[in-house]
Amino acid sequence: MAGAESGSQKKVFDAEAASFLVKELRESFGSGRTRSYEWRVSQVKALLKAVVENEDQIVDALRSDLAKPPLETVVYEVGMFKNSCEVILKELKHWMVPEKVKTSISTFPSSAEIVPEPLGVVLVISAWNYPILLSLDPVVGAIAAGNAVVLKPSEIAPASSSLLAKLIEKYMDNSFIRVVEGAVDETTALLQQKWDKIFYTGNGKVGRIVMTAAAKHLTPVVLELGGKSPVVVDSNINLKVAARRIISGKWGLNNGQACISPDYIITTKDCAPKLVDVLKTELENCYGKNPLESEDLSRIVSSNHFARLSKLLNDDKVSGKIAYGGEKDEKKLRIAPTVLLDVPQDSLIMGEEIFGPLLPIITVNKVEESIDVINSGSKPLAAYIFTNNKKFKEQFVKNVSAGGLLVNDTVLHLVVHTLPFGGVGESGMGAYHGKFSFDAFTHKKAVLYRSFAGDASLRYPPYTDTKLRLMKALIGGSIIGIIRALFGWS
Ligand code: NAD
């Protein structure tokens, strides 16, 4: 582990230390060991073992960082990571095989293949809300693709960060896989170095800093950002099921502190009061009459975020719009599930990603108007629609651009490893999960094989009209064109 602190002596992790670290990893990567299937599998298994053997410590770390309910940790942090490893262990051999592809007549005789190769030494910078999954999921993708990796976990989840550093030091091959703990200074030192890929999860403001630093070295980036993920609720649906699925995606995911949790609801003026009633009943079923005391809700991560959310709630434009909840406990950093009805679009809460337990509802006359409402803002990371109307569903899928769409549920698209997970526009670039994680850290090298046979004089000077005709026909790729050119027919 490289860290801001090591043993009793405080070490500064500055640009010099970062440069040394990258140099060391580059030398190790140069040995070629990470390229073998055996090394990759041994490291995926080691990381899986680290998580399985330390599940209790992970639960404790998340409890300390976020008061995250153990069930959420076991399912979303540990369980999802285990699934990622299992998919890799099952599929990796197949992913690593070069893909034979067709060639064209212009290179005849020849064969071609796409050879997947590791990018080299990569940096993963992760966020605090799912500090284990968002760290280890990209790391295991990078390992599967045969790279050396440095992980920089989030300082906002210190117990998880320190646990990750310990586990990686203990279980992994540290010639290739390291953790650097720290905050802005340490990340800045890391970003000054030349990497072969930077995989960043977090907000768009820092995403811009990451991309600017990467541009200096022409380093490609994956940016896993956030945004305001809308939920459209049509009338004439099973409102109870819809409300429960919204609750599970919003408050059941780290109390709204998740990148794909529903940010706001759009529904019709007629449907809104009914939806609020069902939400109230179902929220009480889930979290009781005093949700501030519920052990099934995470707390707000920090006093800064608590103050930010309080400001959104205290805005004059919405303070009278609370239809349910609104209770806060500043000392315990707890905010109850809160539903706000008929929130104006120019309110603070509609101006930024909420990332917390507040859920505003916007009303429209006709549900189809929701598409324009969504498209008038930045492209979200996820967009959800609850409807039984086939035509509206098709319209939605066709016209709404978002990282991912989900019809009649929330969040679950995340667990389907055959779907890419990533944003578009302001919600990010690049994607991962399943094979997409392998691809995110792999260069697809184009290789063409020729022999010494078939060395036609036609490509060599002196150039003649016949050669020109033939070359044009060859590039066109049509046999008939080539025959016509050979016979001098125009
Ligand atoms: P954060 O505060 O943990 O920051 C993310 C990382 O950026 C940390 O490792 C931090 O050390 C680093 N960082 C912070 N300031 C920096 C600076 N000035 N220079 C360099 N590095 C810096 O997390 P956050 O940004 O609060 O995370 C929440 C955001 O992330 C939300 O917008 C959320 O939607 C998004 N998010 C996206 C995903 C996804 O998978 N797309 C997942 C989780 C969170």
XYZ file of C-alpha atoms and ligand atoms in Angstrom:
534
model
C 0.000 0.000 0.000
C 1.214 3.482 -0.802
C -0.583 5.984 1.370
C -0.575 9.362 2.975
C 0.268 7.523 6.165
C 2.438 4.472 6.634
C 3.368 3.012 10.011
C 4.076 5.678 12.611
C 5.816 7.961 10.119
C 3.723 10.319 8.058
C 4.784 10.130 4.427
C 3.688 12.653 1.895
C 2.357 11.137 -1.269
C 3.406 13.848 -3.712
C 4.101 13.997 -7.444
C 7.561 12.510 -6.897
C 6.143 9.531 -5.008
C 3.449 9.126 -7.658
C 6.026 9.216 -10.442
C 8.107 6.587 -8.634
C 5.062 4.368 -8.186
C 4.095 4.546 -11.862
C 7.688 3.868 -12.925
C 7.810 0.810 -10.686
C 4.516 -0.527 -12.050
C 5.569 0.163 -15.621
C 8.726 -1.869 -15.096
C 6.678 -4.702 -13.611
C 4.177 -4.524 -16.455
C 7.099 -4.721 -18.891
C 7.860 -8.218 -17.556
C 4.763 -9.409 -19.421
C 3.420 -11.420 -16.475
C 0.024 -9.738 -16.375
C -0.641 -10.854 -19.952
C -1.043 -14.519 -19.117
C -4.450 -16.042 -18.482
C -3.051 -17.719 -15.356
C -1.934 -14.454 -13.727
C -5.221 -12.734 -14.475
C -7.282 -15.595 -13.083
C -5.097 -15.919 -9.984
C -5.602 -12.213 -9.235
C -9.348 -12.229 -9.885
C -9.607 -15.209 -7.517
C -7.423 -13.467 -4.941
C -9.599 -10.358 -5.002
C -12.736 -12.457 -4.736
C -11.202 -14.274 -1.771
C -10.304 -10.957 -0.133
C -13.925 -9.872 -0.311
C -15.491 -13.213 0.660
C -13.190 -13.769 3.642
C -13.699 -10.224 4.891
C -17.402 -9.695 4.331
C -17.961 -8.839 8.001
C -15.231 -6.202 7.941
C -16.742 -4.739 4.802
C -20.160 -4.561 6.463
C -18.555 -2.826 9.465
C -16.647 -0.346 7.313
C -19.804 0.638 5.447
C -21.668 0.915 8.729
C -18.981 3.268 9.970
C -18.822 5.356 6.770
C -22.535 5.575 5.985
C -24.540 3.565 8.513
C -25.291 1.447 5.466
C -27.734 -1.370 6.310
C -25.880 -4.724 6.231
C -28.347 -6.146 3.701
C -27.513 -3.357 1.262
C -23.792 -3.924 1.746
C -24.060 -7.679 1.303
C -26.240 -7.399 -1.794
C -24.962 -4.305 -3.606
C -21.319 -4.070 -2.584
C -20.303 -7.688 -1.982
C -22.870 -9.658 -3.988
C -22.545 -7.592 -7.135
C -18.758 -7.753 -6.976
C -18.878 -11.543 -6.563
C -21.090 -11.742 -9.650
C -18.606 -9.672 -11.655
C -15.792 -12.037 -10.653
C -17.839 -15.097 -11.508
C -18.652 -13.766 -14.974
C -14.968 -13.034 -15.554
C -13.836 -16.451 -14.340
C -16.377 -18.106 -16.619
C -15.776 -16.013 -19.732
C -12.220 -14.677 -19.609
C -10.549 -17.412 -21.656
C -13.039 -16.809 -24.415
C -12.670 -12.975 -24.230
C -8.887 -13.278 -24.575
C -9.005 -15.268 -27.819
C -8.144 -13.124 -30.854
C -11.130 -12.672 -33.108
C -10.616 -13.844 -36.708
C -12.109 -11.387 -39.166
C -12.658 -11.359 -42.913
C -10.217 -9.607 -45.243
C -10.931 -7.979 -48.560
C -9.833 -8.840 -52.059
C -7.469 -5.853 -52.067
C -5.157 -7.653 -49.592
C -5.528 -11.143 -51.140
C -3.942 -13.469 -50.069
C -4.140 -12.551 -46.373
C -5.794 -13.274 -43.044
C -6.673 -10.920 -40.186
C -7.538 -10.912 -36.529
C -8.310 -8.525 -33.689
C -5.928 -9.204 -30.820
C -7.041 -7.945 -27.392
C -4.086 -6.566 -25.466
C -3.785 -4.869 -22.084
C -3.404 -1.101 -22.126
C -0.616 -1.029 -19.508
C -0.718 0.819 -16.202
C -4.128 2.215 -15.309
C -5.565 4.430 -12.602
C -8.947 3.863 -10.952
C -10.368 6.753 -8.909
C -13.527 5.843 -7.046
C -16.340 7.504 -5.102
C -17.665 7.195 -1.539
C -21.255 6.027 -1.980
C -20.506 2.411 -2.952
C -16.869 2.578 -1.919
C -16.157 -1.158 -2.206
C -18.035 -1.991 -5.404
C -17.057 1.196 -7.252
C -13.408 0.515 -6.404
C -13.160 -3.213 -6.962
C -15.450 -3.594 -9.976
C -13.256 -1.459 -12.264
C -10.100 -2.907 -10.680
C -11.143 -6.482 -11.417
C -12.003 -5.448 -14.991
C -8.535 -3.935 -15.368
C -6.927 -7.099 -13.976
C -8.999 -9.337 -16.266
C -7.729 -7.285 -19.176
C -4.123 -7.850 -17.996
C -3.204 -4.393 -16.697
C -1.262 -3.123 -13.710
C -3.571 -0.972 -11.554
C -3.461 1.778 -8.981
C -6.668 2.312 -7.036
C -7.433 5.626 -5.341
C -10.498 5.108 -3.123
C -12.554 8.015 -1.815
C -11.414 9.789 1.330
C -15.075 10.578 2.105
C -15.526 6.893 3.075
C -12.366 6.529 5.216
C -13.102 3.151 6.835
C -13.726 1.560 3.435
C -10.661 3.248 1.945
C -8.412 1.947 4.694
C -9.905 -1.547 4.472
C -9.369 -1.629 0.702
C -5.731 -0.625 1.195
C -5.231 -3.413 3.747
C -6.965 -6.093 1.709
C -5.159 -5.280 -1.511
C -1.833 -5.228 0.246
C -2.543 -8.598 1.864
C -4.245 -10.554 -0.922
C -2.967 -9.167 -4.199
C 0.238 -9.279 -6.236
C 1.599 -5.872 -5.212
C 4.132 -5.776 -8.031
C 1.139 -4.870 -10.198
C -1.761 -3.825 -7.987
C -1.610 -1.006 -5.446
C -3.795 1.353 -3.471
C -3.043 5.009 -2.833
C -5.193 6.491 -0.115
C -5.773 10.200 0.115
C -7.771 13.214 -0.984
C -7.308 16.040 -3.497
C -3.525 16.408 -3.078
C -2.809 12.721 -3.543
C -5.222 12.454 -6.480
C -3.651 15.530 -8.068
C -0.194 13.941 -7.727
C -1.513 10.786 -9.381
C -3.220 12.729 -12.156
C 0.036 14.443 -13.068
C 1.457 11.091 -14.179
C 1.099 9.412 -17.528
C -1.386 6.533 -17.352
C -2.664 4.239 -20.068
C -6.241 4.737 -18.934
C -7.981 6.613 -16.153
C -11.267 5.235 -14.868
C -13.006 7.835 -12.712
C -16.271 7.584 -10.784
C -17.670 10.733 -9.199
C -19.156 14.114 -10.001
C -18.825 15.972 -13.284
C -16.862 18.884 -11.844
C -13.992 16.612 -10.830
C -14.590 14.620 -14.018
C -13.528 17.722 -15.919
C -10.352 17.988 -13.806
C -9.586 14.330 -14.530
C -10.157 14.722 -18.243
C -8.027 17.866 -18.427
C -5.143 16.090 -16.686
C -5.565 13.059 -18.954
C -5.569 15.224 -22.095
C -2.045 16.375 -21.302
C -0.798 12.825 -21.889
C -3.468 11.832 -24.447
C -4.700 9.300 -21.917
C -8.136 7.829 -22.612
C -10.709 8.083 -19.842
C -13.859 6.415 -18.655
C -15.960 8.887 -16.697
C -18.724 7.335 -14.617
C -20.669 10.419 -13.575
C -24.193 11.102 -12.378
C -27.110 13.373 -13.190
C -30.792 13.803 -12.578
C -32.358 10.418 -13.321
C -36.106 10.891 -13.918
C -38.964 8.488 -13.242
C -42.049 8.896 -15.394
C -45.247 7.514 -13.878
C -48.197 6.998 -16.201
C -51.736 6.657 -14.869
C -53.628 3.354 -15.266
C -50.758 1.306 -13.874
C -50.317 -0.712 -10.705
C -49.343 2.273 -8.551
C -48.561 0.140 -5.516
C -45.946 -1.925 -7.362
C -44.552 1.211 -9.020
C -44.286 3.024 -5.662
C -42.525 0.062 -4.025
C -40.040 -0.163 -6.911
C -39.383 3.577 -6.711
C -38.826 3.291 -2.938
C -36.421 0.403 -3.416
C -34.427 2.343 -6.052
C -34.418 5.600 -4.096
C -34.279 5.076 -0.340
C -33.304 1.391 -0.535
C -30.121 2.386 -2.322
C -28.052 4.126 0.305
C -30.907 6.509 1.125
C -30.833 8.116 -2.302
C -27.050 8.518 -2.377
C -26.653 6.446 -5.517
C -25.867 7.541 -9.050
C -28.877 5.807 -10.607
C -31.396 6.365 -7.842
C -34.550 8.172 -8.986
C -33.883 11.907 -8.771
C -37.376 13.197 -9.540
C -40.773 11.966 -10.693
C -42.819 13.281 -13.585
C -46.490 12.386 -13.563
C -49.830 13.853 -14.561
C -51.722 16.320 -12.391
C -54.466 13.694 -11.968
C -52.174 10.892 -10.979
C -49.886 12.866 -8.613
C -52.123 12.889 -5.478
C -52.805 9.154 -5.851
C -49.109 8.440 -6.259
C -48.277 10.530 -3.172
C -50.833 8.578 -1.117
C -49.392 5.221 -2.175
C -45.834 6.430 -1.582
C -46.795 7.559 1.942
C -48.379 4.196 2.786
C -45.545 2.147 1.340
C -42.823 4.330 2.892
C -44.428 3.843 6.267
C -44.632 0.082 5.629
C -40.904 0.061 4.875
C -39.448 2.498 7.405
C -42.122 2.869 10.121
C -43.574 6.023 11.630
C -40.193 7.375 12.667
C -37.840 6.826 9.735
C -35.057 8.854 11.398
C -34.672 5.884 13.758
C -34.837 3.228 11.032
C -31.801 0.966 10.779
C -32.738 0.244 7.182
C -31.741 3.700 5.948
C -28.180 4.935 5.450
C -27.230 8.243 6.980
C -25.998 11.207 4.965
C -22.292 10.753 4.358
C -20.958 14.048 5.736
C -21.982 17.354 7.284
C -21.203 19.075 3.956
C -23.668 16.886 2.133
C -26.163 17.300 4.990
C -25.899 21.094 4.634
C -26.230 20.858 0.840
C -29.418 18.770 1.111
C -30.843 21.017 3.848
C -30.325 24.007 1.560
C -32.277 22.276 -1.217
C -35.114 21.612 1.225
C -35.108 25.110 2.735
C -35.375 26.852 -0.631
C -38.428 29.183 -0.488
C -39.669 27.720 -3.756
C -40.107 24.229 -2.258
C -40.330 24.611 1.521
C -44.143 24.581 1.355
C -44.243 21.614 -1.020
C -43.346 18.796 1.354
C -46.007 16.102 1.006
C -44.274 13.536 3.209
C -41.209 13.493 5.479
C -38.873 16.444 5.819
C -37.551 15.445 9.272
C -33.809 15.868 9.890
C -31.351 15.098 12.654
C -28.212 17.113 12.104
C -26.222 15.447 14.886
C -26.823 11.970 13.494
C -26.638 13.196 9.871
C -30.021 11.663 9.159
C -32.698 12.875 6.774
C -36.017 11.062 6.451
C -37.458 9.987 3.096
C -39.061 13.153 1.787
C -41.541 13.596 -1.054
C -42.219 17.064 -2.479
C -45.234 17.707 -4.680
C -45.527 20.187 -7.572
C -42.012 21.466 -7.418
C -41.213 24.325 -9.812
C -38.524 23.584 -12.377
C -36.548 26.717 -11.446
C -36.112 25.596 -7.810
C -32.667 24.692 -6.425
C -33.656 21.052 -6.047
C -34.362 20.801 -9.789
C -31.095 22.577 -10.657
C -28.686 19.876 -9.493
C -28.420 16.136 -8.879
C -30.054 15.576 -5.470
C -28.034 12.548 -4.336
C -30.008 12.107 -1.134
C -33.431 11.154 0.283
C -35.454 14.003 -1.262
C -37.827 13.131 -4.111
C -39.596 15.971 -5.918
C -42.614 15.359 -8.131
C -43.216 17.490 -11.207
C -46.667 17.461 -12.762
C -47.666 17.729 -16.407
C -51.034 17.739 -18.174
C -50.271 14.752 -20.398
C -47.695 12.085 -19.596
C -46.209 12.361 -23.109
C -44.961 15.850 -22.145
C -42.450 14.150 -19.851
C -40.212 13.398 -22.832
C -39.734 17.116 -23.535
C -39.179 17.832 -19.828
C -36.395 15.235 -19.713
C -34.854 16.296 -23.006
C -34.763 19.933 -21.895
C -32.092 19.001 -19.317
C -28.741 17.192 -19.524
C -28.721 13.553 -20.520
C -29.210 11.522 -17.320
C -27.409 8.355 -16.250
C -30.703 6.468 -16.041
C -34.315 7.133 -16.979
C -37.267 5.101 -15.723
C -40.789 4.815 -17.033
C -43.810 3.063 -15.514
C -46.510 2.508 -18.107
C -48.758 -0.068 -19.730
C -49.043 1.987 -22.882
C -47.031 0.253 -25.617
C -46.936 3.290 -27.877
C -45.716 5.603 -25.119
C -43.084 3.074 -24.062
C -41.773 2.908 -27.636
C -41.786 6.703 -27.927
C -39.841 6.933 -24.669
C -37.205 4.383 -25.687
C -36.775 6.066 -29.045
C -36.662 9.694 -27.908
C -35.061 9.791 -24.459
C -31.269 9.690 -24.397
C -29.772 8.415 -21.133
C -26.989 6.083 -20.019
C -29.624 3.377 -19.542
C -33.400 3.045 -19.626
C -35.612 0.798 -17.556
C -39.283 0.144 -18.144
C -41.551 -0.605 -15.171
C -38.809 -0.812 -12.548
C -35.820 1.112 -11.207
C -32.108 0.344 -10.939
C -32.242 -3.323 -12.009
C -30.592 -2.718 -15.395
C -27.395 -2.357 -13.338
C -27.316 -6.057 -12.482
C -27.619 -7.322 -16.042
C -23.995 -7.941 -16.978
C -24.779 -8.203 -20.681
C -25.817 -4.525 -20.638
C -23.159 -1.778 -20.660
C -23.248 0.510 -17.631
C -22.197 4.089 -18.284
C -23.390 7.567 -19.075
C -23.830 9.762 -22.111
C -23.187 13.496 -22.376
C -23.079 15.045 -18.897
C -23.614 11.650 -17.246
C -20.299 10.333 -18.491
C -18.437 8.481 -21.211
C -17.407 4.870 -21.638
C -19.017 1.912 -19.926
C -18.260 -1.234 -17.944
C -19.753 -4.390 -16.366
C -19.373 -7.907 -17.751
C -17.467 -8.014 -21.036
C -17.681 -4.199 -21.225
C -15.273 -4.005 -18.250
C -12.762 -6.167 -20.095
C -13.179 -4.005 -23.205
C -12.796 -0.770 -21.220
C -9.239 -1.756 -20.279
C -8.283 -3.533 -23.509
C -6.816 -2.279 -26.755
C -8.208 -4.097 -29.754
C -5.121 -4.480 -31.901
C -5.698 -4.921 -35.633
C -3.358 -7.540 -37.144
C -3.134 -8.438 -40.831
C -1.079 -11.452 -41.940
C 0.393 -11.788 -45.424
C 2.915 -14.132 -46.974
C 5.456 -13.443 -49.705
C 3.155 -14.895 -52.353
C 0.981 -12.805 -54.658
C 3.327 -9.849 -54.952
C 1.452 -8.117 -57.780
C 3.420 -5.436 -59.640
C 0.384 -3.238 -59.826
C 1.023 -1.309 -56.599
C 4.570 -0.390 -57.624
C 5.705 2.435 -59.935
C 5.916 3.168 -62.737
C 2.202 3.915 -62.518
C 0.140 3.369 -65.652
C -3.480 3.859 -66.612
C -4.079 0.107 -66.478
C -2.624 -0.035 -62.973
C -4.786 2.888 -61.954
C -7.925 1.171 -63.321
C -7.028 -2.067 -61.576
C -6.175 -0.384 -58.297
C -9.494 1.485 -58.358
C -11.332 -1.781 -59.012
C -9.398 -3.544 -56.250
C -10.183 -0.855 -53.720
C -13.828 -1.003 -54.843
C -13.597 -4.704 -53.924
C -15.839 -6.036 -56.714
C -14.669 -9.073 -58.671
C -16.647 -7.929 -61.710
C -14.981 -4.523 -61.549
C -11.566 -6.197 -61.438
C -12.357 -8.404 -64.446
C -13.607 -5.358 -66.367
C -10.424 -3.467 -65.465
C -8.231 -6.410 -66.550
C -9.888 -6.438 -69.923
C -9.754 -2.680 -70.205
C -13.564 -2.298 -70.233
C -14.667 0.927 -68.660
P -16.053 11.786 -4.104
O -16.175 13.030 -3.301
O -15.704 10.522 -3.434
O -15.049 12.084 -5.295
C -14.704 11.110 -6.242
C -13.197 10.996 -6.320
O -12.669 12.207 -6.833
C -12.553 10.743 -4.973
O -11.642 9.670 -5.088
C -11.887 12.068 -4.656
O -10.698 11.907 -3.909
C -11.562 12.613 -6.027
N -11.505 14.076 -6.035
C -12.303 14.939 -5.371
N -11.949 16.214 -5.633
C -10.889 16.158 -6.478
C -10.073 17.134 -7.116
N -10.273 18.432 -6.937
N -9.078 16.700 -7.913
C -8.865 15.392 -8.105
N -9.605 14.414 -7.533
C -10.604 14.790 -6.720
O -17.421 11.466 -4.846
P -18.515 12.451 -5.422
O -17.995 13.178 -6.594
O -19.209 13.171 -4.339
O -19.505 11.293 -5.916
C -20.832 11.544 -6.163
C -21.033 11.759 -7.651
O -20.565 10.618 -8.354
C -22.485 11.887 -8.033
O -22.600 12.819 -9.066
C -22.839 10.508 -8.523
O -23.926 10.482 -9.410
C -21.574 10.094 -9.190
N -21.453 8.633 -9.188
C -21.484 8.005 -10.371
C -21.421 6.626 -10.405
C -21.462 5.880 -11.689
O -21.205 4.681 -11.664
N -21.754 6.506 -12.806
C -21.323 5.921 -9.205
C -21.278 6.617 -8.023
C -21.344 7.979 -8.006
